[in-house]
Short mmCIF file of C-alpha atoms in Angstrom, two decimals:
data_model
loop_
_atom_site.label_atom_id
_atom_site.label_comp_id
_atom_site.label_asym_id
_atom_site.label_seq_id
_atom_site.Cartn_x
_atom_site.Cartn_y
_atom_site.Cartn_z
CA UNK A 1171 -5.71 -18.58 42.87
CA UNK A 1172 -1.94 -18.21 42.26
CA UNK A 1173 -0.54 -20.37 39.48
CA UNK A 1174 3.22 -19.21 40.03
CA UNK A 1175 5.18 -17.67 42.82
CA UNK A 1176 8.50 -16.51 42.69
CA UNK A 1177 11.35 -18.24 41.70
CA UNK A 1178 13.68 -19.66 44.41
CA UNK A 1179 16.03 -21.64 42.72
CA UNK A 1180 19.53 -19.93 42.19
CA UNK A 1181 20.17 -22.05 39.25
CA UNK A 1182 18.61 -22.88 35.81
CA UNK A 1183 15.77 -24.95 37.46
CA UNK A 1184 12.93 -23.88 38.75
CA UNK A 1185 10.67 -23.87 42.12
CA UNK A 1186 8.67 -22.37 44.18
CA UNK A 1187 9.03 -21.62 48.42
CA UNK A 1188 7.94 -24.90 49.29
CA UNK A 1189 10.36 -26.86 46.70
CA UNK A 1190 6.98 -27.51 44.80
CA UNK A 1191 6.79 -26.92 41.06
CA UNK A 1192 4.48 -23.71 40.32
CA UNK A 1193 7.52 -21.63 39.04
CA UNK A 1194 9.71 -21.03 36.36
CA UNK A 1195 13.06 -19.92 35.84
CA UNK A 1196 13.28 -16.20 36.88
CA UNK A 1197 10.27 -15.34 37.69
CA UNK A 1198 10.44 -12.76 40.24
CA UNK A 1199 6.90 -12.07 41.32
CA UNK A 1200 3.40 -13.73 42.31
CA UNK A 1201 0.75 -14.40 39.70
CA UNK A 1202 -2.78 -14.27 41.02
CA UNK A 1203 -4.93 -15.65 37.67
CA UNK A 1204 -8.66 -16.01 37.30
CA UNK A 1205 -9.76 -19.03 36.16
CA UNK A 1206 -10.47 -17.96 32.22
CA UNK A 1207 -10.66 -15.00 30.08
CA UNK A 1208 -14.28 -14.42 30.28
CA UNK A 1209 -14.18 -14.52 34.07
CA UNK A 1210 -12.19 -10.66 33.56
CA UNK A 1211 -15.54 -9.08 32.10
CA UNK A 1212 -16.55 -9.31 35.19
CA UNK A 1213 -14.14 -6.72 36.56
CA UNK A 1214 -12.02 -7.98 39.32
CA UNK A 1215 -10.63 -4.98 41.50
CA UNK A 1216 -6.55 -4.83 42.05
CA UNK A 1217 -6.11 -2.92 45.04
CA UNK A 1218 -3.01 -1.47 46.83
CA UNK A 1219 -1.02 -4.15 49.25
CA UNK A 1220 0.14 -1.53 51.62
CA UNK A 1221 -0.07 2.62 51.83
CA UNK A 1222 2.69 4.63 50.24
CA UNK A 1223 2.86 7.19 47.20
CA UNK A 1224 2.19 5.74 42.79
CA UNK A 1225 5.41 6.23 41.69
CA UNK A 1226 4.86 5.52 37.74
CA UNK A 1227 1.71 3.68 35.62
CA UNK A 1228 1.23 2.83 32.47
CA UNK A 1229 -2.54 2.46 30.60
CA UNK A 1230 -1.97 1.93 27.31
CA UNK A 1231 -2.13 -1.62 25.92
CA UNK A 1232 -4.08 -3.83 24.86
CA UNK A 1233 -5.87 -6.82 26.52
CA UNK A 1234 -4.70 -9.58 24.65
CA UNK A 1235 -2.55 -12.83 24.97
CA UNK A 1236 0.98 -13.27 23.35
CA UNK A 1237 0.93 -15.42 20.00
CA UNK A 1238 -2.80 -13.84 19.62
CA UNK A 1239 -3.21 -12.50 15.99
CA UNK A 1240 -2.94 -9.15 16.67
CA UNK A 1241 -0.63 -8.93 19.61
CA UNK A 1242 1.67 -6.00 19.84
CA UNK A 1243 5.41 -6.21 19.89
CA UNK A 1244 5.60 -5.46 23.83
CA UNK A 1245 9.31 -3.51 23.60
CA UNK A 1246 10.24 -4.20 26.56
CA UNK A 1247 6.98 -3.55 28.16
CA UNK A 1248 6.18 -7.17 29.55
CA UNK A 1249 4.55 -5.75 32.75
CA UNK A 1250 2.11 -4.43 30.84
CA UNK A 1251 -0.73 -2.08 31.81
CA UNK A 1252 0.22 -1.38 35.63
CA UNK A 1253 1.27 0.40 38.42
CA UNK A 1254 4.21 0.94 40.96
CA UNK A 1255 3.98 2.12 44.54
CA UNK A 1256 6.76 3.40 46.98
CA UNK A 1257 6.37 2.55 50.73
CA UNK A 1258 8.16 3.38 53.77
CA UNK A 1259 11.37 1.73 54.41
CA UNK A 1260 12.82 1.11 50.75
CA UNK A 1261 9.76 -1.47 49.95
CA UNK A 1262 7.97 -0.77 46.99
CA UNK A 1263 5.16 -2.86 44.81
CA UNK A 1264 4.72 -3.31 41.36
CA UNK A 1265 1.13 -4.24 39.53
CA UNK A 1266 1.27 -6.02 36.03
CA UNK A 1267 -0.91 -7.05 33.44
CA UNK A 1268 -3.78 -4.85 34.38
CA UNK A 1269 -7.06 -4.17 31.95
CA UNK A 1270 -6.76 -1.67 29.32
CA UNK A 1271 -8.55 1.63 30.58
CA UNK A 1272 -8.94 0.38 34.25
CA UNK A 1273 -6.45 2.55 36.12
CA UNK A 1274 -7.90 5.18 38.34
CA UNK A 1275 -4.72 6.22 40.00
CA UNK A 1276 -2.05 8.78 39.00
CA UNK A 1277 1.99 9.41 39.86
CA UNK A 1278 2.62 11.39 42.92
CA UNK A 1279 -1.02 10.23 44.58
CA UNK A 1280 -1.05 8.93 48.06
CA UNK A 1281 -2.90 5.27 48.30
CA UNK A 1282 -3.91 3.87 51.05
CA UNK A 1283 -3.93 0.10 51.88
CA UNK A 1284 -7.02 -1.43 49.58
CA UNK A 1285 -7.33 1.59 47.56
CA UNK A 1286 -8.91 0.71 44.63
CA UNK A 1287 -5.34 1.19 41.45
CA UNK A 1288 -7.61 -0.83 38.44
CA UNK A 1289 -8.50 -4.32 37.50
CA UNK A 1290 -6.84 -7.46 36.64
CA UNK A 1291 -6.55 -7.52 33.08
CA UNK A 1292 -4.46 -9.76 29.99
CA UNK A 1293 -1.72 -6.65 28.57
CA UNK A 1294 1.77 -7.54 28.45
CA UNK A 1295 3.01 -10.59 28.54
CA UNK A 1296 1.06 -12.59 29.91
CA UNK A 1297 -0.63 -16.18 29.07
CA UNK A 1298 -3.55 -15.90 30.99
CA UNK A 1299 -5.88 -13.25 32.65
CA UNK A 1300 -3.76 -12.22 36.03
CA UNK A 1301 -2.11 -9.80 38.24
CA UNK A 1302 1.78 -10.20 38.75
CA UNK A 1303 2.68 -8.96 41.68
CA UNK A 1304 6.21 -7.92 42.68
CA UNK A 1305 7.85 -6.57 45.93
CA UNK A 1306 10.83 -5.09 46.45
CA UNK A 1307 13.19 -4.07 49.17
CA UNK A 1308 15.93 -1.55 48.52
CA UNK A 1309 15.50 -2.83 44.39
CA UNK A 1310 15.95 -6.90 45.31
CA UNK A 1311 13.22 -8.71 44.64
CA UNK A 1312 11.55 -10.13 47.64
CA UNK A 1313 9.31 -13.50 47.57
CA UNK A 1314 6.09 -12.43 50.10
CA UNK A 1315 6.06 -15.61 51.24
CA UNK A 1316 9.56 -16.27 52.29
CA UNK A 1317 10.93 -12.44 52.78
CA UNK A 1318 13.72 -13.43 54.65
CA UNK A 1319 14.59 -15.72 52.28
CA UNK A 1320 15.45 -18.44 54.66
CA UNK A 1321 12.69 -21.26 53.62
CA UNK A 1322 13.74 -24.86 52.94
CA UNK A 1323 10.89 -26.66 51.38
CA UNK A 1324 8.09 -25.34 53.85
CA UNK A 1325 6.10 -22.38 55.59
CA UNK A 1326 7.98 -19.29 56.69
CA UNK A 1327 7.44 -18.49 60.16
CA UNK A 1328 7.31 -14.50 58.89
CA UNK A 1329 5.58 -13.10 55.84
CA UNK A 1330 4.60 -10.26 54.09
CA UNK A 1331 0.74 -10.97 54.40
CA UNK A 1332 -1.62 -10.51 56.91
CA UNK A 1333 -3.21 -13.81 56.12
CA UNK A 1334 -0.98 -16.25 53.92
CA UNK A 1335 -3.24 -17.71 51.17
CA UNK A 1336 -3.33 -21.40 51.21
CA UNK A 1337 -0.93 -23.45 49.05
CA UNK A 1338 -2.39 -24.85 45.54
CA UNK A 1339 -0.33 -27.37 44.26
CA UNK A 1340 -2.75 -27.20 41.52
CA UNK A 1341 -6.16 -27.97 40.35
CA UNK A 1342 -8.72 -27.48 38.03
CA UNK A 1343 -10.26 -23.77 36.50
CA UNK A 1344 -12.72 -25.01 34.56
CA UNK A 1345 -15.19 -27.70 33.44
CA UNK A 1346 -18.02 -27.70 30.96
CA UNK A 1347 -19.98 -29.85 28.21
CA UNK A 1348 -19.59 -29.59 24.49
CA UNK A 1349 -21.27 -31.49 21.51
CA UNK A 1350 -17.85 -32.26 20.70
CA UNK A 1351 -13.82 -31.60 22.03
CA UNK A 1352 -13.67 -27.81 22.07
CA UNK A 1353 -11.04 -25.81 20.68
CA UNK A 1354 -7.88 -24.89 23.62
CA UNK A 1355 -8.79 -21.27 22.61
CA UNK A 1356 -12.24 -22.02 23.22
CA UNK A 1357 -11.35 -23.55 26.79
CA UNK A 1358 -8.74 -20.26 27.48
CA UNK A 1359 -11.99 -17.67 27.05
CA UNK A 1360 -14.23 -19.19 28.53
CA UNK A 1361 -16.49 -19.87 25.71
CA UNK A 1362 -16.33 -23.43 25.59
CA UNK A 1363 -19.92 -24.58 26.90
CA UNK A 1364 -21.43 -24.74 23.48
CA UNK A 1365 -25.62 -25.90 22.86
CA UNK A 1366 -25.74 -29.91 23.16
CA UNK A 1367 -28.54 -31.60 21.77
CA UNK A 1368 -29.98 -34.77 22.12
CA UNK A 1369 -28.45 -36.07 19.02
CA UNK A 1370 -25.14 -34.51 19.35
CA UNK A 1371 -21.97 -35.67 20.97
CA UNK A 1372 -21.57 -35.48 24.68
CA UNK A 1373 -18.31 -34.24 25.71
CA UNK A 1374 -16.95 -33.53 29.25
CA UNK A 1375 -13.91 -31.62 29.55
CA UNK A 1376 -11.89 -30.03 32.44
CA UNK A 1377 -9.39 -27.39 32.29
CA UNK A 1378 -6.16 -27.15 34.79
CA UNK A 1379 -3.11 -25.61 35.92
CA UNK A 1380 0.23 -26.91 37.75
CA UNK A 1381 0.11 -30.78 36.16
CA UNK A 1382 2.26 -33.15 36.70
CA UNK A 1383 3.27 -36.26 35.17
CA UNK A 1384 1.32 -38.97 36.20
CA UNK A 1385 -1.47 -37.33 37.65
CA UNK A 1386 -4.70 -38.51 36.93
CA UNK A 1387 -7.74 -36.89 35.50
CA UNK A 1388 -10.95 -38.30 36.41
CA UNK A 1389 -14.46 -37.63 34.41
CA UNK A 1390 -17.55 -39.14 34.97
CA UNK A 1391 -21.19 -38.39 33.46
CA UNK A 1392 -24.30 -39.13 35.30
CA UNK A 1393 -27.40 -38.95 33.27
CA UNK A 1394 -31.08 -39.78 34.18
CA UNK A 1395 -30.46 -43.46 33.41
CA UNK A 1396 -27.30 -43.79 35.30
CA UNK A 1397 -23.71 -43.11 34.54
CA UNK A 1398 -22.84 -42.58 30.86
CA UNK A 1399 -19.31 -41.66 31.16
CA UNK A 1400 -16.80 -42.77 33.73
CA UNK A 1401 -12.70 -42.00 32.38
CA UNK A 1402 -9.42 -41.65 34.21
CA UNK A 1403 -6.93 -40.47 31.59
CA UNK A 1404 -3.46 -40.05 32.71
CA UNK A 1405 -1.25 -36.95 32.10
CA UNK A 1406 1.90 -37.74 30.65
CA UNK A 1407 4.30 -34.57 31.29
CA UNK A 1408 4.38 -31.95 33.47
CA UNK A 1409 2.22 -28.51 31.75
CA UNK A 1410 1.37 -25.40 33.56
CA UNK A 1411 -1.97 -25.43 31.44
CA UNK A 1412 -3.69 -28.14 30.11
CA UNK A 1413 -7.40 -29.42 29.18
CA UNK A 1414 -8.68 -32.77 28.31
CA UNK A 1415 -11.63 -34.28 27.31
CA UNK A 1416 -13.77 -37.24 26.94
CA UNK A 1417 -16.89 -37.87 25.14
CA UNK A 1418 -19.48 -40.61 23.45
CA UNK A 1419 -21.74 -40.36 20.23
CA UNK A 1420 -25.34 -40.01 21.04
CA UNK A 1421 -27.17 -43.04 20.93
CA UNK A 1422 -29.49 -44.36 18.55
CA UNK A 1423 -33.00 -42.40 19.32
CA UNK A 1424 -30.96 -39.30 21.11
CA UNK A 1425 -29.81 -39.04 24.27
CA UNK A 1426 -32.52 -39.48 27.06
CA UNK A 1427 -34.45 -36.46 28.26
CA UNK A 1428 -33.34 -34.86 31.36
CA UNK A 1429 -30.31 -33.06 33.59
CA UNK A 1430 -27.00 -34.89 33.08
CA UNK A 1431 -24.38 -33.97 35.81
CA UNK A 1432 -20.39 -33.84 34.87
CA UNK A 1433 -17.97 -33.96 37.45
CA UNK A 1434 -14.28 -33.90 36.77
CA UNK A 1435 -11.53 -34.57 39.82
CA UNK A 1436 -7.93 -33.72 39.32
CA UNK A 1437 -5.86 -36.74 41.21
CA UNK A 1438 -2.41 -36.84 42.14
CA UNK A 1439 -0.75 -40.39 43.85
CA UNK A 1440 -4.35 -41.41 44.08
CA UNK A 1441 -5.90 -38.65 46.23
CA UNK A 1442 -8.21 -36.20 44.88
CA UNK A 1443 -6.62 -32.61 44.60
CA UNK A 1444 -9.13 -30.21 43.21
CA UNK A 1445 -12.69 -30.96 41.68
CA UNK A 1446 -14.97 -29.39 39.35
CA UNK A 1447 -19.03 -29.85 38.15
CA UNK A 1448 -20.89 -29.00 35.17
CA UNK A 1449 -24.56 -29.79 34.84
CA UNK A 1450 -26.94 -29.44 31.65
CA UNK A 1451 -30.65 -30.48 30.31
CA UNK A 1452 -31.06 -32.45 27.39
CA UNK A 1453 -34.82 -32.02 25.88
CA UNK A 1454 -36.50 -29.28 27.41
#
């Protein structure tokens, strides 16, 4: 999913193609994220937008978030771990944030469109596990969804993709239970969905991106008696990440045996905008 585009407000403000909010102020690319940090073990391929010839890379740092204990001093390096291709025409491509030790091209190589260059990774600086991707035209930065730079709060008729990928205004990554409110570093690597017994807490919890004030975060519990949680809290600012939680003490004699389904809905003015489900077994 992408969490920001490129920035295409002249001024200090920020906003994306379609005058919605997933941007910030000078960001120049697109930033394709997967959902949490463990979800990168899994290897998830960046491959080449369009044929043309590697015109640099860089393989060297380390996989690890920005404010991390052990972080390096990036030097000017925010891209990270990445690659840059040349195409016909002036265009050229850049690849960011890729995994430590995952590039498999070199400079001077020909790639062809979907040639395998590495895997989406956490180097740089970056906040989250994701590929930036940048396009250029002649050295200006070019937004793939609006090349042409002629959008007013909508679609382009033209692109740069051969199939546009649909418009997130955002939504949920994650959801999970824990015996009690997990920590946000927790809920970032994916390690979050801790043991719950039956005489432990029962938390719910649901992690998003792009939300804005005054949307709603639903989170309900259904257990084998009936529903044993049922919150809407509200979000009071605007956050590009956030998580929250809700939970009860188990009751006296332990929670009853049996599966106990979580389902958390991210609302905005009332309508449901993205929706995620956990389920677990208590006493087996």
């Amino acid at each position: 999913m992408i969490q920001n585009y490129v920035d295409a407000d002249p001024g200090p403000a920020a906003r994306d193609y379609s005058c919605g909010p997933l941007a910030y102020d000078g960001h120049k690319g697109t930033d394709l994220r997967l959902p949490t940090i463990a979800s990168q073990s899994e290897g998830v391929e960046v491959r080449a937008a369009a044929p043309g010839v590697v015109l640099g890379t860089r393989d060297e740092m380390p996989d690890i978030l920005q404010g991390w204990e052990g972080a390096p001093d990036l030097g000017g390096r925010d891209c990270g771990n990445g690659v840059s291709i040349g195409h016909e025409g002036g265009w050229e491509t850049q690849y960011c944030h890729m995994a430590l030790g995952s590039i498999v091209v070199e400079t001077g190589q020909r790639v062809e469109a979907g040639d395998r260059l590495g895997e989406v990774g956490l180097s740089g600086q970056s906040q989250f596990p994701h590929l930036h991707l940048s396009v250029r035209h002649d050295g200006v930065e070019v937004d793939p969804f609006d090349p042409e730079d002629r959008v007013e709060c909508g679609a382009a008729e033209r692109t740069l993709w051969t199939e546009p990928p649909a418009y997130l205004p955002g939504g949920l990554l994650d959801a999970g239970f824990a015996p009690g409110v997990p920590d946000y570093l927790d809920i970032q690597r994916g390690t979050a969905g801790r043991d719950i017994g039956q005489d432990t807490p029962l938390v719910l919890w649901g992690y998003a991106f792009g939300g804005q004030a005054d949307d709603v975060m639903r989170l309900t519990v259904e257990g084998p008696d009936g529903i044993v949680i049922d919150e809407e809290i509200a979000l009071e600012k605007t956050q590009a990440q956030l998580f929250r939680a809700t939970g009860l003490r188990a009751p006296e004699g332990g929670w009853p045996v049996g599966d106990y389904a979580g389902r958390v809905v991210l609302l905005r003015d009332g309508a449901p905008l993205s929706e995620r489900r956990a389920t677990i077994t208590l006493g087996e």
